[in-house]
Structures are given as structure tokens and as C-alpha cells.
XYZ file of C-alpha atoms in Angstrom:
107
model
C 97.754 -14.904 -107.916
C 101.244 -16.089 -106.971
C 103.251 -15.516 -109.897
C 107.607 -16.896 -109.886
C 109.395 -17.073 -113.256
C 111.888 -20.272 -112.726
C 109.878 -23.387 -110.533
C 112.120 -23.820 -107.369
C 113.094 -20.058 -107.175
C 111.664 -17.741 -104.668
C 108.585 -15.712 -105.849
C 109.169 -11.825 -106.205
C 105.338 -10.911 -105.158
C 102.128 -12.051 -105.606
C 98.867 -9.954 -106.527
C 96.195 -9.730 -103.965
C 93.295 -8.409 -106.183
C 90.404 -8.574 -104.206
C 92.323 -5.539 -102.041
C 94.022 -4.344 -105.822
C 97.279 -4.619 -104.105
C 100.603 -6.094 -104.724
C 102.754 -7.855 -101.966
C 106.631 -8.039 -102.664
C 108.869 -10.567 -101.515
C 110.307 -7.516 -99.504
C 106.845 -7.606 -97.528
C 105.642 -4.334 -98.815
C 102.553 -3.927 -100.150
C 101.634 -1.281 -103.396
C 98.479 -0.391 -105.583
C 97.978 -2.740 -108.172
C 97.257 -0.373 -110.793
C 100.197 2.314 -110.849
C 98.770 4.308 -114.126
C 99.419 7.606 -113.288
C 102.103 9.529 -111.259
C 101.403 10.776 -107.337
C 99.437 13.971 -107.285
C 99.647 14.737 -103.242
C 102.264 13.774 -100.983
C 100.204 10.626 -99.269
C 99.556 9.323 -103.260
C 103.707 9.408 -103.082
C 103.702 7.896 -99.922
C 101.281 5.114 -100.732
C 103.642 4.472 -103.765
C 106.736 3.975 -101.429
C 104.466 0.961 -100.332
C 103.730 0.036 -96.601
C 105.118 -2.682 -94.721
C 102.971 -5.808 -94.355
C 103.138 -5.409 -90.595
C 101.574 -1.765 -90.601
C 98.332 -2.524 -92.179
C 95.192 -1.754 -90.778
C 92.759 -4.306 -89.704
C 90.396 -2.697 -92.112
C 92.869 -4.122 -94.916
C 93.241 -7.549 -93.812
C 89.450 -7.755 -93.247
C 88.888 -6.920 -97.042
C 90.554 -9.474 -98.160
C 89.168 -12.598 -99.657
C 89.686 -15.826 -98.130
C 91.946 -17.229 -100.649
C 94.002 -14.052 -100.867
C 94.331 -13.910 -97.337
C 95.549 -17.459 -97.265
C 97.916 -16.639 -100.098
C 99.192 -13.592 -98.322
C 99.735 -15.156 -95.003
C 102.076 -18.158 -96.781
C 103.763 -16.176 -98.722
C 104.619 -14.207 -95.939
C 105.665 -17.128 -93.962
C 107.605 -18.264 -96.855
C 109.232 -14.691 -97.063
C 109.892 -13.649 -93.671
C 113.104 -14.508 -91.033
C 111.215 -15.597 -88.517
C 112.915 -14.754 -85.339
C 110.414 -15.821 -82.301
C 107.861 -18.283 -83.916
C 105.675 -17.968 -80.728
C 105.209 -13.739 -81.562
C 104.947 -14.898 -85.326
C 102.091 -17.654 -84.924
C 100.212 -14.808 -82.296
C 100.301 -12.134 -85.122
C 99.457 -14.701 -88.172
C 96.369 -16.121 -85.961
C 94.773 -12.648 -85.522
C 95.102 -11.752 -89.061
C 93.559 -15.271 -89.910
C 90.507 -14.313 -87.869
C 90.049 -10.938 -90.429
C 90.284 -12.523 -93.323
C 87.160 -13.259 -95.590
C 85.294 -11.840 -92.812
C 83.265 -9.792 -95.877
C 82.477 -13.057 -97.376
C 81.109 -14.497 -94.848
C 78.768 -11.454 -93.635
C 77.859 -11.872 -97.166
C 76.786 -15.318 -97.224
C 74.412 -14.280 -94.562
């Protein structure tokens, strides 16, 4: 879901459910669900959120099509994009991991 209070604005994140994670317009990515405080140091870490770009391939493969999509324009929308060429070459190979679970499961 890409969620922006005033039309014409920039959004401030969008939820990626079918990973439970939330991406910020600041390209970091957090646990939907923040109920209860860290209990180990990595629980803090995760908390700190991890930069878009430092995901595993694991991550990008779990995501749905649609979220994928969603993430990949929003980060587009979000990002200075100083060489397009390096840019397009990343966004391509995350395109090819997305929804790659819902297709093996159409199968």
C-alpha cells in the first residue's frame, strides 16, 4: 500500500506486507509490526532499519509481484539518481526476483 497525506506531495513510505516491512521515503526499510522493544542487539539493529540497497536477494525474492512493482517505483520516485545506466542494471536484477514465489507457486 502506498499511503501520502496531501495528493501532489511526496509519499513518506509505503507498506510492503507480503515481506511485513515498511519502506521510507529515506529508502530504509523496517518491520511492519514494531510491538515490542529490541531484546538482542541485531532486534536493535533491525529497528535502525537497513538500506534498500543492502537487502538480500532472499528479500526481494519474497516479495509479491505487486509489492515489488510498488517498491521499485517508489524507489525510483525517491532516489537521486546519479548514473541512470548503474540504476536501470540494479532495478532490472531486482525485477527478475520479484514474485518469483508466485510463480513457483502457480506451478
Amino acid at each position: 500500500m502506498i499511503r501520502n497525506d496531501k495528493k501532489g506531495e511526496n509519499m513518506d513510505f509505503i507498506d510492503l506486507t507480503s515481506v511485513g516491512s515498511t519502506l521510507t521515503k529515506d529508502l530504509k526499510v523496517f518491520p511492519i509490526d514494531i510491538t515490542e522493544g529490541p531484546e538482542t542487539a541485531s532486534e536493535a539493529d533491525e529497528m535502525m532499519g537497513v538500506h534498500i540497497y543492502d537487502l538480500t536477494d532472499e528479500w526481494w525474492s519474497n516479495l509479491s509481484f505487486v509489492d515489488g512493482c510498488n517498491a521499485l517505483h517508489f524507489i525510483e520516485l525517491n532516489t537521486d539518481i546519479i548514473s541512470q545506466d548503474i540504476f536501470d542494471e540494479w532495478k532490472d536484477s531486482k525485477q527478475e526476483l520479484i514474485g518469483s514465489v508466485d510463480v513457483l507457486e502457480v506451478i
